[in-house]
Tab-separated table of C-alpha atoms in Angstrom:
chain	number	residue	atom	x	y	z
A	14	MET	CA	-210.931	-99.331	-25.128
A	15	ASN	CA	-214.657	-99.119	-25.639
A	16	SER	CA	-216.112	-98.350	-29.035
A	17	PRO	CA	-217.978	-95.009	-29.456
A	18	SER	CA	-221.326	-96.882	-29.430
A	19	GLU	CA	-220.454	-98.375	-26.077
A	20	MET	CA	-219.520	-95.072	-24.451
A	21	TRP	CA	-223.003	-94.081	-23.397
A	22	TYR	CA	-221.519	-92.428	-20.326
A	23	SER	CA	-219.176	-90.023	-22.203
A	24	ILE	CA	-220.496	-86.409	-22.187
A	25	THR	CA	-219.782	-83.774	-24.800
A	26	ASN	CA	-219.246	-80.827	-22.384
A	27	GLU	CA	-216.734	-82.209	-20.007
A	28	GLU	CA	-215.295	-78.821	-19.599
A	29	VAL	CA	-218.270	-77.650	-17.372
A	30	VAL	CA	-217.835	-80.631	-14.944
A	31	PHE	CA	-216.062	-80.103	-11.569
A	32	THR	CA	-214.477	-83.318	-10.140
A	33	PRO	CA	-214.925	-85.411	-8.281
A	34	SER	CA	-218.690	-85.484	-8.957
A	35	VAL	CA	-221.641	-87.683	-9.833
A	36	LEU	CA	-223.394	-87.670	-13.188
A	37	ILE	CA	-227.049	-88.806	-13.309
A	38	TYR	CA	-228.332	-89.975	-16.678
A	39	GLN	CA	-231.957	-89.085	-16.893
A	40	GLU	CA	-233.024	-91.548	-19.654
A	41	ARG	CA	-231.586	-94.435	-17.665
A	42	VAL	CA	-233.220	-93.326	-14.498
A	43	ARG	CA	-236.590	-93.264	-16.138
A	44	SER	CA	-236.033	-96.630	-17.802
A	45	ASN	CA	-235.024	-98.121	-14.464
A	46	LEU	CA	-238.164	-96.849	-12.688
A	47	GLN	CA	-240.392	-98.086	-15.520
A	48	GLN	CA	-238.733	-101.520	-15.289
A	49	MET	CA	-239.222	-101.574	-11.548
A	50	ILE	CA	-242.879	-100.781	-11.957
A	51	GLU	CA	-243.368	-103.406	-14.626
A	52	LEU	CA	-241.674	-106.051	-12.451
A	53	ALA	CA	-243.990	-105.129	-9.543
A	54	GLY	CA	-247.034	-105.424	-11.759
A	55	GLY	CA	-247.897	-101.735	-11.351
A	56	THR	CA	-247.365	-99.072	-8.706
A	57	SER	CA	-249.883	-100.081	-6.049
A	58	ARG	CA	-247.527	-102.522	-4.256
A	59	LEU	CA	-244.387	-100.262	-4.493
A	60	ARG	CA	-243.005	-98.375	-1.579
A	61	PRO	CA	-239.525	-97.505	-2.944
A	62	HIS	CA	-236.846	-96.453	-0.535
A	63	VAL	CA	-235.561	-92.907	-1.178
A	64	LYS	CA	-232.286	-93.332	0.701
A	65	THR	CA	-230.460	-94.122	-2.606
A	66	HIS	CA	-231.004	-90.711	-4.195
A	67	LYS	CA	-232.283	-88.165	-1.569
A	68	ILE	CA	-233.254	-85.909	-4.511
A	69	PRO	CA	-236.642	-83.965	-4.727
A	70	GLU	CA	-236.811	-84.234	-8.565
A	71	LEU	CA	-236.679	-87.973	-8.398
A	72	ILE	CA	-239.576	-88.048	-5.923
A	73	ALA	CA	-241.515	-85.893	-8.414
A	74	LEU	CA	-240.625	-88.314	-11.271
A	75	GLN	CA	-241.833	-91.383	-9.337
A	76	ILE	CA	-245.094	-89.566	-8.436
A	77	GLU	CA	-245.510	-88.724	-12.120
A	78	LEU	CA	-245.103	-92.433	-12.923
A	79	GLY	CA	-247.887	-93.271	-10.475
A	80	ILE	CA	-245.958	-94.161	-7.281
A	81	GLU	CA	-247.719	-92.793	-4.125
A	82	LYS	CA	-245.989	-94.623	-1.276
A	83	PHE	CA	-242.412	-94.098	-0.139
A	84	LYS	CA	-240.036	-95.401	2.539
A	85	CYS	CA	-237.420	-93.301	4.279
A	86	ALA	CA	-234.623	-93.711	6.814
A	87	THR	CA	-234.199	-90.102	8.038
A	88	LEU	CA	-236.407	-87.188	8.957
A	89	SER	CA	-234.647	-85.135	6.148
A	90	GLU	CA	-235.955	-87.738	3.702
A	91	LEU	CA	-239.358	-87.834	5.270
A	92	GLU	CA	-239.674	-84.012	4.972
A	93	MET	CA	-238.382	-83.867	1.465
A	94	VAL	CA	-240.949	-86.510	0.238
A	95	ALA	CA	-243.787	-84.645	1.990
A	96	GLN	CA	-242.671	-81.354	0.371
A	97	GLN	CA	-242.719	-83.011	-3.035
A	98	GLY	CA	-246.278	-84.486	-2.681
A	99	GLY	CA	-245.722	-87.910	-1.395
A	100	LYS	CA	-249.080	-89.153	-0.047
A	101	ASP	CA	-248.012	-92.138	2.117
A	102	ILE	CA	-244.575	-92.175	3.762
A	103	LEU	CA	-243.047	-94.719	6.130
A	104	LEU	CA	-240.120	-93.733	8.290
A	105	ALA	CA	-238.406	-97.098	8.749
A	106	TYR	CA	-236.315	-95.955	11.714
A	107	PRO	CA	-236.933	-95.910	15.468
A	108	LEU	CA	-237.712	-92.403	16.756
A	109	LEU	CA	-236.264	-91.389	20.096
A	110	GLY	CA	-235.182	-88.163	21.724
A	111	PRO	CA	-236.037	-84.833	19.989
A	112	ALA	CA	-236.714	-86.759	16.722
A	113	ILE	CA	-240.169	-87.621	18.041
A	114	GLU	CA	-241.243	-84.006	18.449
A	115	TYR	CA	-239.881	-83.132	14.975
A	116	PHE	CA	-241.738	-85.993	13.395
A	117	LEU	CA	-245.000	-84.915	15.070
A	118	LYS	CA	-244.461	-81.348	13.818
A	119	LEU	CA	-244.213	-82.698	10.314
A	120	CYS	CA	-247.469	-84.678	10.863
A	121	LYS	CA	-249.193	-81.413	11.705
A	122	ARG	CA	-247.465	-79.392	8.916
A	123	PHE	CA	-248.618	-81.851	6.285
A	124	PRO	CA	-252.056	-82.992	7.492
A	125	SER	CA	-252.992	-84.613	4.211
A	126	VAL	CA	-250.004	-87.034	4.245
A	127	LYS	CA	-250.312	-90.442	5.643
A	128	PHE	CA	-247.210	-90.764	7.958
A	129	ALA	CA	-246.148	-93.874	9.745
A	130	VAL	CA	-243.015	-94.860	11.663
A	131	THR	CA	-241.556	-98.248	12.778
A	132	VAL	CA	-241.126	-99.333	16.332
A	133	ASP	CA	-239.445	-102.476	17.751
A	134	SER	CA	-239.473	-101.784	21.559
A	135	TYR	CA	-241.799	-100.917	24.335
A	136	GLU	CA	-239.631	-97.899	25.192
A	137	ALA	CA	-239.956	-96.356	21.745
A	138	ALA	CA	-243.700	-97.171	21.490
A	139	THR	CA	-244.307	-95.602	24.941
A	140	ALA	CA	-242.345	-92.411	24.214
A	141	LEU	CA	-244.090	-92.031	20.930
A	142	ASN	CA	-247.585	-92.560	22.455
A	143	THR	CA	-246.859	-90.028	25.213
A	144	ALA	CA	-245.682	-87.405	22.840
A	145	SER	CA	-248.473	-88.090	20.328
A	146	ALA	CA	-251.027	-87.609	23.166
A	147	GLN	CA	-249.426	-84.301	24.096
A	148	ALA	CA	-249.523	-83.200	20.454
A	149	GLY	CA	-253.147	-84.241	20.111
A	150	LEU	CA	-252.326	-86.774	17.362
A	151	THR	CA	-252.726	-90.489	16.678
A	152	THR	CA	-249.602	-91.946	15.083
A	153	ALA	CA	-249.618	-94.906	12.723
A	154	VAL	CA	-246.853	-97.455	13.557
A	155	PHE	CA	-245.400	-100.399	11.822
A	156	VAL	CA	-243.770	-103.060	14.109
A	157	ASP	CA	-240.244	-103.634	12.742
A	158	LEU	CA	-239.357	-107.403	12.624
A	159	ASP	CA	-235.951	-108.952	12.804
A	160	ASN	CA	-235.972	-112.165	10.643
A	161	GLY	CA	-232.276	-112.483	10.296
A	162	MET	CA	-230.709	-109.064	9.710
A	163	HIS	CA	-230.012	-108.466	13.480
A	164	ARG	CA	-229.862	-104.659	13.052
A	165	THR	CA	-233.197	-103.324	14.224
A	166	GLY	CA	-236.458	-105.161	14.801
A	167	ILE	CA	-237.989	-107.433	17.320
A	168	ALA	CA	-238.028	-111.198	16.824
A	169	PRO	CA	-241.310	-112.303	15.222
A	170	LYS	CA	-241.943	-114.703	18.077
A	171	GLN	CA	-241.828	-111.790	20.508
A	172	ALA	CA	-243.740	-109.289	18.444
A	173	LEU	CA	-247.246	-110.346	19.379
A	174	GLN	CA	-246.951	-108.946	22.875
A	175	LEU	CA	-245.613	-105.615	21.605
A	176	ILE	CA	-248.473	-105.429	19.050
A	177	GLN	CA	-250.996	-106.112	21.792
A	178	ALA	CA	-249.422	-103.425	23.934
A	179	ILE	CA	-249.596	-100.940	21.065
A	180	GLN	CA	-253.213	-101.639	20.668
A	181	THR	CA	-253.824	-100.478	24.216
A	182	TYR	CA	-252.198	-97.106	23.580
A	183	ARG	CA	-254.777	-94.480	22.876
A	184	ASN	CA	-252.557	-92.424	20.634
A	185	LEU	CA	-250.884	-95.199	18.508
A	186	GLU	CA	-252.496	-97.164	15.662
A	187	PHE	CA	-250.977	-100.459	14.634
A	188	SER	CA	-250.812	-100.182	10.816
A	189	GLY	CA	-248.521	-103.008	9.657
A	190	LEU	CA	-245.365	-104.998	9.833
A	191	HIS	CA	-241.947	-104.001	8.412
A	192	VAL	CA	-239.448	-106.674	7.439
A	193	TYR	CA	-236.033	-105.811	6.051
A	194	ASP	CA	-234.032	-108.929	5.139
A	195	GLY	CA	-230.833	-107.158	3.986
A	196	HIS	CA	-228.750	-110.015	5.232
A	197	ILE	CA	-229.747	-112.027	2.110
A	198	HIS	CA	-227.730	-111.234	-0.965
A	199	SER	CA	-226.518	-114.423	-2.656
A	200	ALA	CA	-225.608	-113.894	-6.300
A	201	ASP	CA	-227.464	-117.208	-7.082
A	202	PHE	CA	-231.119	-116.325	-7.325
A	203	GLY	CA	-232.225	-119.862	-6.401
A	204	ALA	CA	-230.219	-119.677	-3.125
A	205	ARG	CA	-231.439	-116.189	-2.434
A	206	LYS	CA	-234.987	-117.196	-2.943
A	207	GLN	CA	-234.610	-120.199	-0.752
A	208	GLN	CA	-233.144	-118.270	2.131
A	209	THR	CA	-235.741	-115.505	1.784
A	210	GLU	CA	-238.635	-117.935	2.010
A	211	GLN	CA	-237.049	-119.810	4.848
A	212	ASP	CA	-236.333	-116.728	6.906
A	213	PHE	CA	-239.788	-115.352	6.233
A	214	LYS	CA	-241.566	-118.389	7.802
A	215	SER	CA	-241.395	-116.835	11.235
A	216	VAL	CA	-243.095	-113.745	9.847
A	217	GLU	CA	-245.799	-115.894	8.206
A	218	ASP	CA	-246.333	-117.563	11.583
A	219	LEU	CA	-246.867	-114.217	13.232
A	220	VAL	CA	-249.329	-113.076	10.581
A	221	ALA	CA	-251.301	-116.258	11.066
A	222	THR	CA	-251.341	-115.712	14.850
A	223	LEU	CA	-252.564	-112.104	14.391
A	224	GLN	CA	-255.286	-113.204	12.064
A	225	GLN	CA	-256.414	-115.943	14.393
A	226	GLN	CA	-256.704	-113.286	17.244
A	227	GLY	CA	-258.661	-110.985	14.984
A	228	ILE	CA	-255.860	-108.414	14.740
A	229	SER	CA	-255.658	-106.709	11.315
A	230	VAL	CA	-252.135	-107.011	9.975
A	231	GLY	CA	-252.445	-103.973	7.765
A	232	GLU	CA	-249.579	-103.505	5.343
A	233	LEU	CA	-246.662	-105.977	5.133
A	234	ALA	CA	-243.681	-103.901	3.910
A	235	CYS	CA	-240.987	-106.232	2.911
A	236	GLY	CA	-237.446	-106.396	1.774
A	237	GLY	CA	-234.991	-104.207	-0.139
A	238	THR	CA	-233.457	-104.679	-3.562
A	239	PRO	CA	-231.852	-108.115	-3.230
A	240	THR	CA	-235.124	-109.857	-2.159
A	241	PHE	CA	-237.285	-107.637	-4.385
A	242	PRO	CA	-237.664	-110.327	-7.068
A	243	VAL	CA	-238.670	-112.836	-4.393
A	244	HIS	CA	-241.279	-110.705	-2.628
A	245	ILE	CA	-242.758	-109.766	-5.968
A	246	GLN	CA	-244.181	-113.324	-6.095
A	247	HIS	CA	-246.361	-112.710	-2.998
A	248	PRO	CA	-249.255	-110.386	-3.795
A	249	ASP	CA	-249.882	-109.496	-0.114
A	250	ARG	CA	-246.486	-107.895	0.286
A	251	THR	CA	-245.461	-104.295	-0.292
A	252	LEU	CA	-242.147	-103.925	-2.142
A	253	CYS	CA	-239.381	-101.589	-0.894
A	254	PRO	CA	-236.485	-101.522	-3.337
A	255	GLY	CA	-234.164	-98.465	-3.385
A	256	THR	CA	-231.106	-99.016	-5.688
A	257	PRO	CA	-232.844	-99.721	-8.930
A	258	VAL	CA	-233.251	-95.969	-9.568
A	259	PHE	CA	-229.420	-95.663	-10.054
A	260	TRP	CA	-228.174	-99.271	-9.809
A	261	ASP	CA	-224.564	-99.808	-9.075
A	262	GLU	CA	-221.576	-102.073	-9.675
A	263	GLY	CA	-222.127	-104.211	-6.542
A	264	TYR	CA	-225.700	-105.145	-7.398
A	265	THR	CA	-224.745	-105.704	-11.072
A	266	HIS	CA	-222.751	-108.650	-9.838
A	267	GLU	CA	-224.913	-109.798	-6.940
A	268	MET	CA	-228.164	-109.806	-8.804
A	269	PRO	CA	-227.462	-110.725	-12.418
A	270	GLU	CA	-231.119	-111.597	-13.060
A	271	LEU	CA	-232.095	-107.958	-12.593
A	272	LYS	CA	-231.451	-105.898	-15.753
A	273	PHE	CA	-231.443	-102.378	-14.422
A	274	GLN	CA	-228.929	-100.013	-16.007
A	275	PRO	CA	-226.225	-98.071	-14.204
A	276	ALA	CA	-227.595	-94.510	-14.100
A	277	ALA	CA	-225.084	-92.800	-11.686
A	278	VAL	CA	-221.532	-92.418	-12.790
A	279	ILE	CA	-218.506	-91.005	-10.893
A	280	ALA	CA	-216.509	-88.312	-12.859
A	281	THR	CA	-212.918	-87.985	-11.730
A	282	ARG	CA	-209.748	-86.398	-13.298
A	283	VAL	CA	-206.190	-87.460	-13.462
A	284	ILE	CA	-204.320	-84.971	-11.344
A	285	SER	CA	-200.860	-86.554	-11.188
A	286	LYS	CA	-198.795	-89.566	-12.474
A	287	PRO	CA	-196.253	-90.265	-9.710
A	288	ASN	CA	-193.760	-93.052	-10.283
A	289	GLY	CA	-195.783	-94.400	-13.259
A	290	TYR	CA	-198.970	-94.591	-11.232
A	291	ILE	CA	-202.238	-92.736	-11.836
A	292	CYS	CA	-203.518	-90.313	-9.214
A	293	PHE	CA	-207.172	-89.253	-9.337
A	294	ASP	CA	-209.050	-86.534	-7.406
A	295	LEU	CA	-211.329	-89.233	-5.989
A	296	GLY	CA	-210.790	-89.694	-2.241
A	297	TYR	CA	-213.077	-91.464	0.093
A	298	LYS	CA	-214.795	-88.186	0.832
A	299	ALA	CA	-216.420	-88.566	-2.634
A	300	LEU	CA	-216.747	-92.347	-2.989
A	301	ALA	CA	-218.294	-94.841	-0.557
A	302	SER	CA	-215.372	-96.756	0.929
A	303	GLU	CA	-216.879	-99.057	3.582
A	304	MET	CA	-215.952	-102.066	1.394
A	305	PRO	CA	-212.712	-103.465	0.195
A	306	HIS	CA	-211.281	-102.481	-3.144
A	307	PRO	CA	-212.188	-102.186	-5.891
A	308	ARG	CA	-214.697	-99.545	-4.758
A	309	LEU	CA	-215.617	-98.583	-8.361
A	310	ARG	CA	-215.223	-99.912	-11.818
A	311	PHE	CA	-213.671	-97.519	-14.290
A	312	LEU	CA	-215.563	-97.714	-17.571
A	313	ASP	CA	-212.682	-97.285	-19.817
A	314	LEU	CA	-209.604	-98.143	-17.672
A	315	SER	CA	-208.433	-101.352	-15.941
A	316	ILE	CA	-207.089	-101.333	-12.462
A	317	ASP	CA	-204.148	-103.596	-11.822
A	318	GLU	CA	-203.605	-102.557	-8.181
A	319	VAL	CA	-204.865	-99.877	-5.812
A	320	ILE	CA	-201.830	-98.202	-4.377
A	321	ASN	CA	-203.464	-95.731	-2.000
A	322	HIS	CA	-206.940	-94.357	-1.241
A	323	SER	CA	-207.056	-91.376	1.152
A	324	GLU	CA	-209.348	-88.492	1.934
A	325	GLU	CA	-208.822	-86.675	-1.465
A	326	HIS	CA	-206.796	-89.022	-3.639
A	327	LEU	CA	-207.022	-92.396	-5.326
A	328	VAL	CA	-203.745	-93.833	-6.671
A	329	ILE	CA	-203.770	-96.843	-8.870
A	330	LYS	CA	-201.466	-98.914	-11.003
A	331	SER	CA	-202.647	-99.662	-14.542
A	332	LYS	CA	-201.156	-100.948	-17.749
A	333	GLN	CA	-203.035	-98.085	-19.450
A	334	ALA	CA	-201.216	-95.363	-17.519
A	335	SER	CA	-199.364	-94.118	-20.611
A	336	GLU	CA	-202.680	-93.603	-22.412
A	337	LEU	CA	-204.008	-91.099	-19.823
A	338	SER	CA	-202.959	-87.466	-19.737
A	339	ILE	CA	-203.012	-84.992	-16.808
A	340	GLY	CA	-206.399	-83.390	-16.550
A	341	GLN	CA	-208.191	-86.152	-18.412
A	342	LEU	CA	-211.752	-86.976	-17.213
A	343	VAL	CA	-212.336	-90.652	-16.404
A	344	TYR	CA	-215.800	-92.294	-15.698
A	345	GLY	CA	-216.563	-95.032	-13.171
A	346	ILE	CA	-219.517	-96.860	-11.607
A	347	PRO	CA	-219.404	-97.046	-7.740
A	348	LYS	CA	-219.704	-100.286	-6.051
A	349	HIS	CA	-222.188	-98.859	-3.500
A	350	VAL	CA	-224.162	-95.934	-4.927
A	351	CYS	CA	-226.286	-95.026	-1.861
A	352	PRO	CA	-223.611	-93.714	0.428
A	353	THR	CA	-221.713	-92.294	-2.512
A	354	ILE	CA	-224.594	-90.022	-3.464
A	355	ALA	CA	-224.886	-88.909	0.184
A	356	LEU	CA	-221.214	-87.557	-0.060
A	357	HIS	CA	-222.253	-84.997	-2.683
A	358	GLU	CA	-224.091	-81.740	-2.258
A	359	ARG	CA	-225.279	-81.695	-5.845
A	360	VAL	CA	-225.152	-84.062	-8.922
A	361	TYR	CA	-224.966	-83.235	-12.655
A	362	VAL	CA	-227.930	-84.270	-14.788
A	363	VAL	CA	-227.037	-85.720	-18.197
A	364	ASN	CA	-229.469	-85.800	-21.099
A	365	GLN	CA	-228.388	-87.125	-24.435
A	366	GLN	CA	-224.748	-87.204	-23.341
A	367	GLU	CA	-224.769	-83.534	-22.304
A	368	VAL	CA	-224.656	-82.051	-18.832
A	369	VAL	CA	-227.875	-79.866	-18.797
A	370	LYS	CA	-228.280	-78.894	-15.088
A	371	THR	CA	-227.657	-79.959	-11.488
A	372	TRP	CA	-229.935	-81.358	-8.851
A	373	GLN	CA	-229.465	-80.835	-5.141
A	374	VAL	CA	-229.140	-83.934	-2.950
A	375	ALA	CA	-231.435	-82.143	-0.631
A	376	ALA	CA	-232.033	-84.903	2.015
A	377	ARG	CA	-228.355	-85.604	2.606
A	378	LYS	CA	-228.508	-82.952	5.247
A	379	ARG	CA	-229.440	-83.491	8.882
A	380	ILE	CA	-232.425	-81.532	10.227
A	381	TYR	CA	-230.443	-79.915	13.013
């Protein structure tokens, strides 16, 4: 069992907490953001991803700390950031269908905000250009590059022609390159750095070609959290980490050189003890479950075996079963915090080990 001094996560007013839920520790959030800024050498190169938290108050906090640029994955996130006063917002997701019209409506609704969106195909670029012309707007675009992730993005060797085509469109403005190297996550920093640099060579070749042809590269928005400490070392790159605001159990093990503190904790209660096991009210509707077990680390309880994880229940075997009582609140750090947060309508905010309020996870909702 942890000593009282180690139980930073324990709250004094557990009786007000519904479970399963997420507790956000304000002091740790601020400390993580300050450390992120310090590592980046200031705020000018930061474009943090908001997908981890989706919370308006945390956009406001980052703006208070001097961050002006943000990266989003959804229109809901984009709208939330604009509403909170973000000045420069990149939607790193291809727009197609009715999403294009909604995006352009946001551009008109927030005329002082610098919006941009990624494209990786002629089809998406053409559709966006046509809609922008009809709306009487010029849309800033980043070309999304695939340097190994193989999710979205065009191969750097093929990107030149797309960029040249974009420059012929009257209602698109080529504003930069976007590179997400999320396929790189070795726990060994040396190996992670080597792969990051190796996989970035094709991007550097493209940048050199663009410069030779007199094409301004604009912004080079790079990486996520795993490659954040690598891209830091290149002053010409904008940095796009997301997870440091909350941190999680997965990155604690995958990136031991980064010393961010877990700031988002799962609260769950023992609801039954069948056959000597422990059953919690923590199904996969409240905890990200795309990965194998363990999907969280309990902070004061060891898991010997996961017996069952279903929609509303988590059943485990533990040598400490006799120490827990029905109704007892137990704390844990999720392995993957980003999708876990998206499963919750609101989160509890903890200050000095007391729940003081809730925040709405506003951008978890779809816009339709």
